[in-house]
Amino acid sequence: MTESVVDLEERRQQLFEQLSNLGDFRPGMISVRYRKCGRGNCACAQAGHAGHGPQYLWNTTQRGKSRAQNLHLGPELQQVESELANYRRFVALCGEIVEVNEQICRLRPVPTLSDERELAQLKKTLQRKYSRKLRKS
């Protein structure tokens, strides 16, 4: 079933409202890590021992650089979990908005030009614009 442009615009507005009510968010993931301290007489030095931990880390990559931050078990870890869930929802909403916008673009009628000179000028302008792009590539 094809939706009308009005229905799609209404759906897009609903998605924008959901986006504005999203709250705080951040990209990344939470990982759990166990570490060995390096002291020879510590229990973690024994074979088969997992190490000290668990330690909770928030990991992310921004602008090509990896970052990690230790998280304390409790409210801090819970807050970061919530922010990561909000980020996943943000990404999903953005994808839905793009899909709805594409449908709107396909359904909107193409404007027609009644004046032949105006149409010829538009064709000439567009041809120049895109032929320049091809030459620069």
C-alpha positions as CSV (number, residue, x, y, z in Angstrom):
1,M,0.0,0.0,0.0
2,T,1.4,3.4,-1.0
3,E,1.1,6.2,1.5
4,S,0.3,9.7,0.5
5,V,2.8,12.6,0.8
6,V,0.6,14.0,3.6
7,D,0.8,10.7,5.6
8,L,4.5,10.5,5.1
9,E,5.1,14.1,6.2
10,E,3.0,13.3,9.3
11,R,5.1,10.2,9.9
12,R,8.3,12.3,9.5
13,Q,7.0,14.8,12.0
14,Q,6.4,12.0,14.5
15,L,9.9,10.8,14.0
16,F,11.3,14.3,14.6
17,E,9.3,14.5,17.9
18,Q,10.7,11.1,19.0
19,L,14.2,12.4,18.2
20,S,13.7,15.5,20.2
21,N,12.5,13.5,23.2
22,L,15.4,11.1,23.1
23,G,17.6,12.5,25.9
24,D,21.3,12.1,26.4
25,F,23.2,9.7,24.2
26,R,26.7,8.6,23.3
27,P,28.2,6.1,20.9
28,G,30.3,3.2,21.9
29,M,30.1,0.0,23.9
30,I,30.7,-1.4,27.4
31,S,33.3,-4.1,27.8
32,V,34.3,-6.2,30.8
33,R,38.0,-6.7,31.5
34,Y,40.1,-8.7,33.9
35,R,43.7,-7.8,34.5
36,K,46.8,-9.4,36.1
37,C,48.6,-7.0,38.4
38,G,52.1,-8.4,37.7
39,R,53.1,-9.4,41.3
40,G,54.5,-12.9,41.4
41,N,52.9,-13.8,44.7
42,C,49.4,-12.6,43.8
43,A,46.6,-15.1,43.1
44,C,46.2,-13.6,39.7
45,A,49.6,-14.9,38.7
46,Q,48.5,-18.5,39.1
47,A,47.7,-20.4,35.9
48,G,44.0,-20.4,35.1
49,H,43.2,-17.4,37.2
50,A,41.2,-14.7,35.2
51,G,42.8,-11.8,37.0
52,H,41.5,-8.8,39.0
53,G,38.1,-7.6,38.0
54,P,35.7,-7.3,36.5
55,Q,36.5,-3.8,35.4
56,Y,33.9,-2.1,33.2
57,L,35.0,0.1,30.3
58,W,33.2,2.4,28.0
59,N,34.9,2.2,24.6
60,T,34.4,4.5,21.6
61,T,36.2,5.6,18.5
62,Q,35.8,9.3,17.5
63,R,37.5,11.0,14.6
64,G,39.7,7.9,14.2
65,K,40.9,7.8,17.8
66,S,40.0,5.1,20.3
67,R,39.1,6.1,23.8
68,A,38.3,4.1,26.9
69,Q,37.0,5.2,30.2
70,N,36.7,3.1,33.4
71,L,33.1,2.9,34.8
72,H,32.2,2.3,38.4
73,L,29.7,-0.5,39.1
74,G,26.4,1.1,40.0
75,P,24.7,4.3,38.9
76,E,27.5,5.4,36.6
77,L,27.4,2.1,34.7
78,Q,23.6,2.2,34.5
79,Q,23.7,5.8,33.2
80,V,26.2,4.9,30.4
81,E,24.1,1.8,29.5
82,S,21.1,4.1,29.1
83,E,23.0,6.6,27.0
84,L,24.2,3.8,24.7
85,A,20.7,2.5,24.3
86,N,19.5,6.1,23.4
87,Y,22.3,6.3,20.8
88,R,21.2,3.1,19.2
89,R,17.6,4.5,19.1
90,F,19.0,7.7,17.6
91,V,20.7,5.8,14.8
92,A,17.5,3.8,14.1
93,L,15.4,7.0,14.1
94,C,17.8,8.7,11.7
95,G,17.6,5.7,9.3
96,E,13.7,5.8,9.5
97,I,13.7,9.6,8.8
98,V,15.9,9.1,5.7
99,E,13.6,6.3,4.4
100,V,10.5,8.4,4.9
101,N,12.2,11.4,3.2
102,E,13.2,9.2,0.2
103,Q,9.6,8.1,-0.2
104,I,8.4,11.7,0.0
105,C,10.9,12.7,-2.7
106,R,9.7,9.9,-5.0
107,L,6.1,10.9,-4.5
108,R,6.3,14.6,-4.9
109,P,5.6,15.7,-8.5
110,V,8.4,17.2,-10.6
111,P,7.7,20.8,-11.3
112,T,6.9,21.6,-15.0
113,L,8.1,24.5,-16.9
114,S,5.7,26.0,-19.5
115,D,8.1,28.4,-21.0
116,E,10.4,26.7,-23.6
117,R,13.1,29.3,-23.2
118,E,13.2,28.8,-19.5
119,L,13.4,25.0,-20.0
120,A,16.3,25.4,-22.5
121,Q,18.2,27.7,-20.2
122,L,17.7,25.2,-17.3
123,K,19.0,22.4,-19.4
124,K,22.0,24.4,-20.5
125,T,22.8,25.4,-16.9
126,L,22.5,21.9,-15.6
127,Q,24.6,20.5,-18.4
128,R,27.4,23.0,-17.7
129,K,27.2,22.3,-14.0
130,Y,27.6,18.5,-14.4
131,S,30.1,18.6,-17.2
132,R,32.4,20.7,-15.0
133,K,32.1,18.1,-12.3
134,L,33.1,15.4,-14.7
135,R,36.1,17.3,-15.9
136,K,37.3,18.0,-12.3
137,S,37.1,14.3,-11.4
